[in-house]
Amino acid sequence: MSRRTKFVLVTGGVVSSIGKGLASASIGALMEARGLTVTHMKLDPYINVDPGTMSPYQHGEVYVTDDGAETDLDLGHYERYTSARLTKKANVTTGRIYEAVISKERRGEYLGATVQVIPHITDEIKARIYEGTVGADIAIVEVGGTVGDIESLPFLEALRQLKIENSVEDVVSVHVTLVPHIATAGELKTKPTQHSVREMRQIGIQPDILICRCDRPIASGLKEKISLFSNVRAECVISAVDVKCIYELPLVLHAEGLDTEIASRLNIWSRQPELAEWKRIVERFKNPEGTVTIGIIGKYVHLKDCYKSLHEALVHGGLEQGVGIDFEYIDAEDLEGADSVSAVQKALGGLDAVLVPGGFGDRGVEGKINAIRFAREQSIPYFGICLGMQLAVIEYARNVCGIRKASSEEFSDGSSQHVIHLMPDQHDVTDKGGTMRLGAYPCKLNEDSRAATIYGSADISERHRHRFELNNEYREQLSEAGLIQSGTSPDDHLVEIVEVPDHPHFIGCQFHPEFKSRPLAPHPLFSAFVQAAVVQRATKSEAINTDPPEVPGGEAPSPAAN
Ligand code: GLN
């Protein structure tokens, strides 16, 4: 029989974007480092059934699990910090809860009852929490939003009930708040935290532990003040000082005693956490042997959260290669129009590598194609992910195969030369939510390919999120012209990876490898891409060092001229 799961309930107060997701993920990392099995859940109070149809501007990245759930980006943090492999069950929204309750009501399952928020909605929330966390020693359950929001009330009420119906040793409540430094007063202020805890207590939840986000350590006197006003023991007031490297957070929280407090509250006998690996990567992050500049040509360049997993996967590649990454987010629309050639040269000329990430719709597409062409022709390492792979195929078809109007069925440019198109099974899809090719699919690699060398294996599995595919009618023409299809579905029906062997590094993949990269296990495609960028940088600086000195007028300097 499996042991009973113990719960760490994580809520947030004062402001959003306070780092609750990273705090939850770090708790997961610390408890796992103590030898316990952990799982995570995220409860999102919005009414969408899942974030799949939300704009990245609204929501940031949509993270995809192996079983094809489109989820909140915090699940990405949880999977990066722990070895938990999350499923559909790990992300619950208000929409999902109401959808279930209403369909039960229609089926007559509540016959006779007036269906209400308490107990029906809260029961459904609790049932999802119990079902989604079964089997783990510790489940870290995070509620999205900020205490005080109307939307989050049913979730917080469900947590209150969960706390009451389990033994005190089985549930610990962690509240994440902000302790701002007010420059004019020259001090840290605890009032927002006091108010936030008061808000929690009004709902009926007394936090056991406070994680106080701050830009400098909170002195013990101030911790005592917070303790006094919020009814939380002083040793349970934890400062979470801003970190340069997010993977340092587990170490910072451990140094503050967080995991010891959680373990003692939950009455868990476990070893001290084994944190050598985390220390090693933080060391590597802080002491890189040089840097490389990687350009990301996208549409959502002003909101970094849209490319969260991608950003982290590149950082992981840098950790493996021992270099830091300078990110250059470039707006694809700036690379379009009449002076695109000089715009591309200006924006991309100094880069060590170019990446086009996933995306949807027409906007910025021609700019991305211009960037891909530049990278291909100038032998700059290129990595295309999902849309970035599809556009690499379009660029190759247009400029190498001579298929002048090559395009994707996704774009409304009037072209009928669809080298990227919808497979028949997608033609009949009318609902937008949850109907793409989603989740893990196996892929077999051509053994002579660069992809196979990079993976060190011919059989892989990667996560997908797209509707369109490479059109098989063009496969032969593309490969004859030098764009080989090095990875396909095992039945050879779908192209999953393309590459140009005759280029320092030109790879496109139809899936999203960034979802499977971990700081402690960087994804091979990202590691290889960063390595190619390192080589590119070294080649460039060698060329600069060995170039003959520039001579005005083209004449050799004459010693006599001095
Ligand atoms: N828009 C493309 C498709 O649906 C690519 C999607 C993506 O990049 N995730 O196939």
Coordinates of C-alpha atoms and ligand atoms in Angstrom, one line a residue:
M1 CA 0.0 0.0 0.0
S2 CA 1.3 3.4 -0.9
R3 CA 2.0 5.9 1.9
R4 CA -0.4 8.8 2.5
T5 CA 0.4 11.9 0.5
K6 CA 1.3 15.0 2.5
F7 CA 0.4 18.4 1.2
V8 CA 2.3 21.7 0.9
L9 CA -0.3 24.3 -0.1
V10 CA 1.2 27.4 -1.7
T11 CA -0.7 30.6 -2.0
G12 CA 0.5 34.1 -2.8
G13 CA -0.3 37.6 -1.6
V14 CA 0.5 41.3 -2.2
V15 CA 1.3 41.3 -5.9
S16 CA 1.3 38.8 -8.8
S17 CA 4.5 37.6 -10.5
I18 CA 6.1 37.3 -7.1
G19 CA 7.7 34.0 -7.9
K20 CA 5.2 31.6 -6.4
G21 CA 5.8 29.1 -9.2
L22 CA 9.6 29.1 -8.6
A23 CA 9.1 28.9 -4.9
S24 CA 6.8 25.9 -5.3
A25 CA 9.3 24.3 -7.8
S26 CA 12.1 24.9 -5.3
I27 CA 10.2 23.2 -2.5
G28 CA 9.8 20.3 -4.8
A29 CA 13.5 20.2 -5.6
L30 CA 14.4 20.4 -1.9
M31 CA 12.0 17.7 -0.8
E32 CA 13.1 15.5 -3.7
A33 CA 16.7 16.1 -2.6
R34 CA 15.8 14.8 0.8
G35 CA 14.9 11.5 -0.9
L36 CA 11.1 11.9 -1.0
T37 CA 8.9 11.5 -4.1
V38 CA 7.2 14.7 -5.1
T39 CA 4.4 15.8 -7.4
H40 CA 3.0 19.2 -8.2
M41 CA -0.4 20.7 -9.0
K42 CA -1.4 24.2 -10.2
L43 CA -4.9 25.4 -9.6
D44 CA -5.7 28.4 -11.9
P45 CA -8.7 30.5 -11.1
Y46 CA -9.6 31.7 -14.6
I47 CA -12.6 30.4 -16.5
N48 CA -10.8 29.1 -19.6
V49 CA -10.9 25.3 -19.5
D50 CA -7.1 25.3 -20.3
P51 CA -4.7 28.0 -21.4
G52 CA -4.4 26.5 -24.9
T53 CA -6.4 29.2 -26.7
M54 CA -5.2 32.1 -24.6
S55 CA -2.8 34.7 -26.2
P56 CA 0.7 34.4 -25.0
Y57 CA 0.4 38.1 -24.1
Q58 CA -2.3 37.2 -21.6
H59 CA -0.8 34.1 -20.2
G60 CA 2.8 33.6 -21.2
E61 CA 3.9 30.3 -22.6
V62 CA 1.6 27.3 -22.9
Y63 CA 3.5 24.4 -21.4
V64 CA 2.7 20.9 -22.9
T65 CA 3.0 17.7 -20.9
D66 CA 3.7 14.2 -22.3
D67 CA 0.0 13.3 -22.3
G68 CA -0.8 16.3 -24.4
A69 CA -2.2 18.7 -21.8
E70 CA -1.9 22.4 -22.6
T71 CA -1.0 23.9 -19.2
D72 CA 0.2 26.8 -17.2
L73 CA 3.9 27.7 -17.5
D74 CA 4.5 26.9 -13.9
L75 CA 4.3 23.2 -14.7
G76 CA 7.4 23.9 -16.7
H77 CA 9.1 25.1 -13.6
Y78 CA 7.9 22.1 -11.6
E79 CA 9.2 19.6 -14.2
R80 CA 12.5 21.4 -14.5
Y81 CA 13.2 21.4 -10.8
T82 CA 12.1 17.9 -10.0
S83 CA 11.8 14.5 -11.7
A84 CA 8.0 14.6 -11.4
R85 CA 6.4 13.9 -14.8
L86 CA 3.1 15.7 -14.8
T87 CA -0.1 15.0 -16.6
K88 CA -3.4 16.6 -17.4
K89 CA -4.4 16.1 -13.8
A90 CA -1.7 18.5 -12.6
N91 CA -3.4 21.7 -13.9
V92 CA -7.0 22.5 -12.9
T93 CA -8.8 25.7 -13.8
T94 CA -12.2 27.1 -12.7
G95 CA -13.4 26.4 -16.2
R96 CA -12.5 22.7 -15.9
I97 CA -14.2 22.4 -12.5
Y98 CA -17.4 24.1 -13.6
E99 CA -17.5 22.0 -16.8
A100 CA -17.3 18.8 -14.7
V101 CA -19.9 20.0 -12.1
I102 CA -22.3 21.2 -14.8
S103 CA -22.1 17.9 -16.7
K104 CA -22.7 15.9 -13.5
E105 CA -25.7 18.1 -12.8
R106 CA -27.0 17.4 -16.4
R107 CA -26.5 13.7 -15.9
G108 CA -28.6 13.9 -12.8
E109 CA -25.8 13.0 -10.4
Y110 CA -26.9 15.7 -7.8
L111 CA -30.5 14.8 -8.2
G112 CA -32.6 16.7 -5.6
A113 CA -29.8 19.1 -4.6
T114 CA -29.3 22.7 -5.3
V115 CA -25.8 22.8 -6.9
Q116 CA -23.6 25.4 -5.1
V117 CA -20.1 26.6 -4.8
I118 CA -19.9 25.1 -1.3
P119 CA -20.0 22.0 -1.3
H120 CA -20.2 21.0 -5.0
I121 CA -17.5 23.2 -6.5
T122 CA -15.2 22.8 -3.5
D123 CA -15.8 19.1 -3.4
E124 CA -14.8 18.8 -7.1
I125 CA -11.7 20.8 -6.4
K126 CA -10.7 18.6 -3.5
A127 CA -11.4 15.4 -5.5
R128 CA -9.1 16.7 -8.3
I129 CA -6.4 17.5 -5.8
Y130 CA -6.6 14.0 -4.2
E131 CA -6.8 12.3 -7.6
G132 CA -4.0 14.3 -9.1
T133 CA -1.5 13.7 -6.3
V134 CA -2.0 10.1 -5.4
G135 CA 1.1 8.0 -4.8
A136 CA 3.6 10.8 -4.1
D137 CA 5.1 11.4 -0.6
I138 CA 4.7 15.1 -1.0
A139 CA 2.3 17.1 -3.2
I140 CA 3.0 20.8 -3.7
V141 CA -0.3 22.4 -4.6
E142 CA -0.1 26.0 -5.8
V143 CA -3.1 28.3 -6.3
G144 CA -2.7 30.9 -9.0
G145 CA -3.5 34.6 -8.5
T146 CA -3.3 36.6 -5.4
V147 CA -5.3 36.2 -2.1
G148 CA -8.1 38.7 -2.2
D149 CA -9.1 38.0 -5.8
I150 CA -12.7 37.0 -6.1
E151 CA -11.8 34.2 -8.6
S152 CA -9.5 32.4 -6.2
L153 CA -12.0 32.1 -3.3
P154 CA -13.5 28.7 -4.1
F155 CA -9.9 27.3 -4.4
L156 CA -8.8 28.8 -1.1
E157 CA -12.0 27.5 0.5
A158 CA -11.2 24.0 -0.8
L159 CA -7.7 24.3 0.6
R160 CA -9.2 25.3 4.0
Q161 CA -11.4 22.3 4.0
L162 CA -8.5 20.0 2.9
K163 CA -6.5 21.3 5.8
I164 CA -9.3 20.5 8.2
E165 CA -10.1 17.0 6.9
N166 CA -6.4 15.9 7.1
S167 CA -4.3 15.5 10.1
V168 CA -2.2 18.5 11.1
E169 CA 0.9 16.5 10.3
D170 CA -0.2 16.1 6.7
V171 CA -0.8 19.6 5.5
V172 CA 1.4 22.7 5.7
S173 CA 0.4 26.0 4.3
V174 CA 3.0 28.2 2.7
H175 CA 2.2 31.8 1.8
V176 CA 4.5 33.8 -0.5
T177 CA 4.5 37.6 0.0
L178 CA 6.5 40.6 -0.9
V179 CA 8.6 42.7 1.6
P180 CA 9.4 45.8 -0.4
H181 CA 12.3 48.1 0.3
I182 CA 11.1 51.7 0.3
A183 CA 14.0 53.8 -0.9
T184 CA 12.8 57.1 0.7
A185 CA 12.4 55.4 4.1
G186 CA 15.5 53.4 3.6
E187 CA 13.8 50.3 5.0
L188 CA 12.0 47.1 4.3
K189 CA 8.3 47.3 4.9
T190 CA 6.3 44.5 6.4
K191 CA 2.8 46.0 6.3
P192 CA 1.8 44.4 2.9
T193 CA 2.8 41.0 4.3
Q194 CA 0.7 41.6 7.5
H195 CA -2.3 42.6 5.3
S196 CA -1.9 39.6 3.1
V197 CA -1.8 37.2 6.0
R198 CA -4.8 38.9 7.5
E199 CA -6.6 38.3 4.3
M200 CA -5.7 34.6 4.5
R201 CA -6.8 34.3 8.1
Q202 CA -10.2 35.8 7.2
I203 CA -10.7 33.0 4.7
G204 CA -9.8 30.6 7.5
I205 CA -6.3 29.6 6.6
Q206 CA -3.5 30.4 9.0
P207 CA -0.2 30.2 7.0
D208 CA 2.4 28.0 8.7
I209 CA 5.3 29.4 6.8
L210 CA 5.9 32.7 5.0
I211 CA 8.2 33.0 2.1
C212 CA 9.0 36.7 1.9
R213 CA 10.3 37.9 -1.5
C214 CA 12.7 40.8 -0.9
D215 CA 15.7 42.4 -2.5
R216 CA 17.9 42.1 0.6
P217 CA 17.9 39.7 3.6
I218 CA 15.3 40.3 6.3
A219 CA 17.0 40.9 9.6
S220 CA 15.9 38.8 12.5
G221 CA 14.3 41.7 14.3
L222 CA 12.1 42.3 11.3
K223 CA 11.3 38.6 11.0
E224 CA 10.1 38.8 14.6
K225 CA 7.9 41.7 13.8
I226 CA 6.3 39.8 10.9
S227 CA 5.9 36.8 13.2
L228 CA 4.2 38.8 15.8
F229 CA 1.7 40.4 13.5
S230 CA 1.0 37.4 11.3
N231 CA 0.9 34.6 13.9
V232 CA 3.7 32.7 12.2
R233 CA 6.7 31.4 14.2
A234 CA 9.8 33.6 13.5
E235 CA 11.9 30.6 12.2
C236 CA 9.1 30.1 9.7
V237 CA 9.5 33.5 8.2
I238 CA 11.8 32.8 5.3
S239 CA 13.5 35.5 3.2
A240 CA 13.7 34.8 -0.5
V241 CA 16.2 37.3 -1.7
D242 CA 16.3 38.0 -5.4
V243 CA 18.7 35.7 -7.2
K244 CA 20.6 36.1 -10.5
C245 CA 20.3 32.5 -11.3
I246 CA 16.9 31.0 -10.7
Y247 CA 18.4 27.6 -9.9
E248 CA 20.0 29.2 -6.9
L249 CA 16.6 29.6 -5.2
P250 CA 16.5 26.0 -3.7
L251 CA 19.9 26.8 -2.2
V252 CA 18.8 30.1 -0.8
L253 CA 15.6 28.7 0.7
H254 CA 17.5 25.8 2.2
A255 CA 20.0 28.1 3.8
E256 CA 17.0 29.9 5.4
G257 CA 15.8 26.6 6.8
L258 CA 12.7 26.2 4.6
D259 CA 12.9 22.4 4.0
T260 CA 13.7 21.7 7.6
E261 CA 10.6 23.6 8.7
I262 CA 8.4 21.8 6.2
A263 CA 9.8 18.4 7.1
S264 CA 9.3 19.1 10.8
R265 CA 5.8 20.4 10.3
L266 CA 4.9 17.4 8.3
N267 CA 6.7 15.1 10.8
I268 CA 8.9 13.6 8.1
W269 CA 12.1 11.9 9.0
S270 CA 14.3 12.4 6.1
R271 CA 18.0 13.0 5.4
Q272 CA 19.4 16.5 4.8
P273 CA 19.0 17.4 1.1
E274 CA 21.6 16.3 -1.4
L275 CA 22.3 19.6 -3.1
A276 CA 25.7 19.1 -4.7
E277 CA 24.3 19.0 -8.2
W278 CA 22.4 22.3 -7.7
K279 CA 25.5 23.9 -6.3
R280 CA 27.5 22.7 -9.3
I281 CA 25.2 24.2 -11.9
V282 CA 24.9 27.5 -10.0
E283 CA 28.7 27.7 -9.9
R284 CA 28.8 27.0 -13.6
F285 CA 26.2 29.7 -14.2
K286 CA 28.2 32.2 -12.3
N287 CA 31.6 31.4 -13.8
P288 CA 31.1 30.9 -17.5
E289 CA 34.0 30.5 -19.8
G290 CA 32.9 33.2 -22.2
T291 CA 29.5 33.9 -23.7
V292 CA 27.7 33.5 -27.0
T293 CA 25.1 35.8 -28.4
I294 CA 21.9 34.0 -29.6
G295 CA 19.2 35.8 -31.6
I296 CA 15.6 34.7 -31.1
I297 CA 13.5 35.9 -33.9
G298 CA 9.9 36.0 -32.7
K299 CA 6.6 37.8 -32.4
Y300 CA 6.4 38.0 -28.6
V301 CA 9.8 39.5 -28.0
H302 CA 8.5 42.1 -25.5
L303 CA 7.2 39.5 -23.1
K304 CA 9.9 37.0 -22.2
D305 CA 7.4 34.7 -20.4
C306 CA 6.1 33.7 -23.8
Y307 CA 9.4 31.8 -24.4
K308 CA 10.0 30.6 -20.8
S309 CA 11.0 27.0 -21.5
L310 CA 12.9 28.0 -24.6
H311 CA 14.9 30.6 -22.6
E312 CA 15.7 28.0 -19.9
A313 CA 16.6 25.3 -22.4
L314 CA 19.2 27.6 -23.9
V315 CA 20.5 28.4 -20.4
H316 CA 20.8 24.7 -19.8
G317 CA 22.7 24.3 -23.1
G318 CA 25.0 27.0 -21.9
L319 CA 25.5 25.3 -18.5
E320 CA 26.5 22.1 -20.3
Q321 CA 28.9 23.9 -22.6
G322 CA 30.3 26.1 -19.8
V323 CA 29.2 29.4 -21.5
G324 CA 26.8 32.2 -20.7
I325 CA 24.1 33.1 -23.1
D326 CA 23.5 36.7 -24.3
F327 CA 19.9 36.7 -25.5
E328 CA 18.9 39.0 -28.3
Y329 CA 15.2 39.0 -28.8
I330 CA 14.5 40.4 -32.2
D331 CA 11.1 41.4 -33.5
A332 CA 10.5 39.5 -36.8
E333 CA 8.5 42.4 -38.2
D334 CA 11.6 44.6 -38.1
L335 CA 13.2 42.3 -40.6
E336 CA 10.5 42.8 -43.3
G337 CA 9.8 45.3 -46.0
A338 CA 11.8 47.2 -48.6
D339 CA 15.1 47.5 -46.6
S340 CA 14.9 44.0 -45.1
V341 CA 18.4 43.0 -46.5
S342 CA 20.2 45.7 -44.6
A343 CA 17.9 45.3 -41.6
V344 CA 18.7 41.6 -41.4
Q345 CA 22.4 42.2 -41.8
K346 CA 22.3 44.8 -39.1
A347 CA 20.3 42.7 -36.6
L348 CA 21.9 39.3 -37.3
G349 CA 25.4 40.2 -38.5
G350 CA 26.9 40.0 -35.0
L351 CA 25.1 36.9 -33.7
D352 CA 26.7 33.6 -33.0
A353 CA 23.5 31.7 -33.7
V354 CA 19.9 32.2 -34.8
L355 CA 16.8 30.6 -33.4
V356 CA 13.2 30.8 -34.7
P357 CA 10.8 29.5 -32.1
G358 CA 7.2 28.2 -32.4
G359 CA 4.4 30.5 -33.3
F360 CA 1.0 30.9 -34.9
G361 CA -0.4 33.0 -37.7
D362 CA 1.0 35.2 -40.5
R363 CA 2.4 38.1 -38.6
G364 CA 6.2 38.4 -38.8
V365 CA 6.5 35.3 -40.9
E366 CA 8.4 36.9 -43.8
G367 CA 10.9 38.5 -41.4
K368 CA 11.6 35.1 -39.9
I369 CA 12.1 33.6 -43.4
N370 CA 14.5 36.5 -44.2
A371 CA 16.4 35.7 -41.0
I372 CA 16.6 32.0 -41.8
R373 CA 17.9 32.7 -45.3
F374 CA 20.6 34.9 -43.8
A375 CA 21.6 32.2 -41.3
R376 CA 21.7 29.5 -44.0
E377 CA 23.6 31.5 -46.5
Q378 CA 26.1 33.0 -44.0
S379 CA 26.7 29.6 -42.4
I380 CA 25.5 30.9 -39.0
P381 CA 24.2 28.1 -36.8
Y382 CA 20.4 27.8 -37.0
F383 CA 17.8 26.1 -34.9
G384 CA 14.1 26.1 -35.9
I385 CA 11.4 24.9 -33.5
C386 CA 8.0 24.0 -34.8
L387 CA 7.0 27.1 -36.8
G388 CA 10.8 27.8 -37.0
M389 CA 11.2 24.4 -38.7
Q390 CA 8.2 24.9 -41.0
L391 CA 9.6 28.3 -42.1
A392 CA 13.0 26.8 -42.7
V393 CA 11.4 24.3 -45.1
I394 CA 9.5 27.2 -46.8
E395 CA 12.8 29.2 -47.1
Y396 CA 14.6 26.2 -48.5
A397 CA 11.8 25.4 -51.0
R398 CA 11.7 29.0 -52.2
N399 CA 15.4 29.8 -52.4
V400 CA 17.1 26.5 -53.1
C401 CA 14.4 24.3 -54.8
G402 CA 13.0 27.2 -56.8
I403 CA 9.5 26.7 -55.6
R404 CA 8.9 30.4 -55.7
K405 CA 5.6 30.7 -53.9
A406 CA 6.3 28.0 -51.3
S407 CA 4.2 28.6 -48.2
S408 CA 2.1 27.1 -45.5
E409 CA -1.6 26.4 -45.6
E410 CA -1.7 28.3 -42.3
F411 CA -1.0 31.6 -44.0
S412 CA -3.4 33.6 -46.1
D413 CA -1.0 34.7 -48.8
G414 CA -3.0 33.2 -51.7
S415 CA -0.2 30.6 -52.5
S416 CA -1.2 27.1 -53.4
Q417 CA 2.4 25.7 -53.1
H418 CA 1.8 24.4 -49.6
V419 CA 5.1 22.7 -48.6
I420 CA 3.5 22.9 -45.1
H421 CA -0.1 21.8 -44.9
L422 CA -2.9 20.3 -42.9
M423 CA -3.1 16.5 -42.7
P424 CA -6.5 15.2 -43.6
D425 CA -7.4 14.4 -40.0
Q426 CA -7.1 18.1 -39.2
H427 CA -9.4 19.3 -42.0
D428 CA -12.5 18.4 -40.1
V429 CA -11.5 20.0 -36.8
T430 CA -13.8 22.9 -35.9
D431 CA -13.0 23.4 -32.1
K432 CA -9.8 25.3 -31.5
G433 CA -9.2 24.1 -27.9
G434 CA -7.2 20.9 -27.4
T435 CA -7.4 19.7 -31.0
M436 CA -3.8 20.2 -32.2
R437 CA -1.2 17.4 -32.4
L438 CA -0.4 17.5 -28.7
G439 CA 2.0 15.7 -26.4
A440 CA 4.6 13.1 -26.8
Y441 CA 5.1 11.2 -30.0
P442 CA 7.9 8.7 -30.9
C443 CA 10.3 9.7 -33.6
K444 CA 13.0 7.6 -35.4
L445 CA 16.2 9.1 -36.6
N446 CA 18.2 8.4 -39.7
E447 CA 21.3 6.9 -38.2
D448 CA 23.7 8.8 -40.4
S449 CA 22.2 12.1 -39.5
R450 CA 23.5 14.9 -37.3
A451 CA 20.4 14.6 -35.2
A452 CA 21.2 10.9 -34.4
T453 CA 24.7 11.9 -33.4
I454 CA 23.4 14.7 -31.2
Y455 CA 20.9 12.4 -29.5
G456 CA 23.2 9.5 -29.3
S457 CA 20.2 7.3 -30.1
A458 CA 17.9 6.5 -33.0
D459 CA 14.7 6.3 -31.1
I460 CA 13.4 9.4 -29.3
S461 CA 10.2 10.8 -28.0
E462 CA 9.3 14.5 -28.0
R463 CA 6.4 16.8 -27.2
H464 CA 4.3 18.4 -30.0
R465 CA 1.9 21.3 -30.2
H466 CA 0.9 22.2 -33.8
R467 CA -1.7 21.6 -36.5
F468 CA 0.4 21.7 -39.7
E469 CA 3.0 19.3 -41.1
L470 CA 5.5 19.0 -43.8
N471 CA 3.7 18.1 -47.0
N472 CA 5.0 14.6 -48.1
E473 CA 4.6 15.5 -51.8
Y474 CA 7.6 17.8 -51.5
R475 CA 9.9 15.5 -49.5
E476 CA 11.9 14.1 -52.4
Q477 CA 12.4 17.5 -54.0
L478 CA 13.6 19.0 -50.7
S479 CA 16.0 16.2 -49.9
E480 CA 17.5 16.1 -53.4
A481 CA 18.2 19.8 -53.0
G482 CA 20.0 19.1 -49.7
L483 CA 17.4 19.5 -46.9
I484 CA 17.3 16.0 -45.5
Q485 CA 14.6 14.6 -43.3
S486 CA 16.5 13.1 -40.5
G487 CA 13.7 12.3 -38.2
T488 CA 10.2 10.9 -39.0
S489 CA 7.4 9.2 -37.2
P490 CA 8.1 5.5 -36.9
D491 CA 5.7 4.8 -39.8
D492 CA 7.6 7.4 -41.9
H493 CA 4.4 9.3 -42.4
L494 CA 5.3 12.6 -40.7
V495 CA 8.5 14.5 -40.9
E496 CA 9.8 15.5 -37.4
I497 CA 13.3 16.8 -38.1
V498 CA 15.0 18.4 -41.1
E499 CA 18.7 19.4 -41.4
V500 CA 21.2 20.7 -43.9
P501 CA 24.3 18.5 -43.8
D502 CA 26.2 21.0 -45.8
H503 CA 26.1 23.8 -43.2
P504 CA 27.8 24.2 -39.8
H505 CA 24.6 23.6 -37.9
F506 CA 21.1 23.9 -39.5
I507 CA 18.4 21.9 -37.8
G508 CA 14.6 22.3 -37.6
C509 CA 12.3 20.1 -35.5
Q510 CA 8.5 19.9 -35.6
F511 CA 8.3 19.2 -31.9
H512 CA 9.2 21.4 -28.9
P513 CA 12.4 20.0 -27.3
E514 CA 12.5 22.9 -24.8
F515 CA 9.7 21.2 -22.8
K516 CA 12.0 18.4 -21.9
S517 CA 15.2 20.2 -21.0
R518 CA 16.3 20.3 -17.4
P519 CA 19.1 22.2 -15.7
L520 CA 20.4 18.9 -14.4
A521 CA 19.9 17.2 -17.8
P522 CA 20.2 19.7 -20.6
H523 CA 18.5 18.7 -23.8
P524 CA 21.0 17.5 -26.4
L525 CA 19.5 19.6 -29.2
F526 CA 20.0 22.8 -27.1
S527 CA 23.4 21.7 -26.0
A528 CA 24.6 21.0 -29.6
F529 CA 23.1 24.3 -30.7
V530 CA 25.0 26.3 -28.1
Q531 CA 28.1 24.3 -28.9
A532 CA 27.8 25.3 -32.6
A533 CA 27.4 28.9 -31.4
V534 CA 30.7 28.6 -29.4
V535 CA 32.4 27.3 -32.6
Q536 CA 30.9 30.1 -34.6
R537 CA 32.2 32.7 -32.1
A538 CA 35.7 31.2 -32.1
T539 CA 35.8 31.0 -35.9
K540 CA 34.8 34.7 -36.1
S541 CA 37.4 35.9 -33.7
E542 CA 40.0 33.8 -35.4
A543 CA 39.1 35.4 -38.7
I544 CA 39.3 38.8 -37.1
N545 CA 42.8 38.0 -35.6
T546 CA 44.2 36.6 -38.9
D547 CA 42.6 39.2 -41.3
P548 CA 45.2 41.5 -42.8
P549 CA 45.0 44.9 -41.3
E550 CA 42.7 47.2 -43.1
V551 CA 44.5 49.6 -45.3
P552 CA 42.9 52.8 -46.3
G553 CA 43.0 53.1 -50.1
G554 CA 44.1 49.4 -50.3
E555 CA 47.8 50.1 -50.3
A556 CA 50.2 48.4 -47.9
P557 CA 51.6 50.7 -45.3
S558 CA 55.1 51.7 -46.1
P559 CA 57.5 51.9 -43.3
A560 CA 58.9 55.0 -44.9
A561 CA 55.5 56.7 -44.5
N562 CA 56.0 56.9 -40.8
Ligands
GLN1 N1 1.5 27.3 -36.4 C1 2.1 26.1 -36.7 C2 1.2 24.9 -36.6 O1 0.1 25.0 -36.1 C3 3.3 25.9 -35.7 C4 2.9 25.7 -34.3 C5 4.0 25.9 -33.3 O2 5.1 26.5 -33.7 N2 3.9 25.5 -32.1 O3 1.5 23.9 -37.1

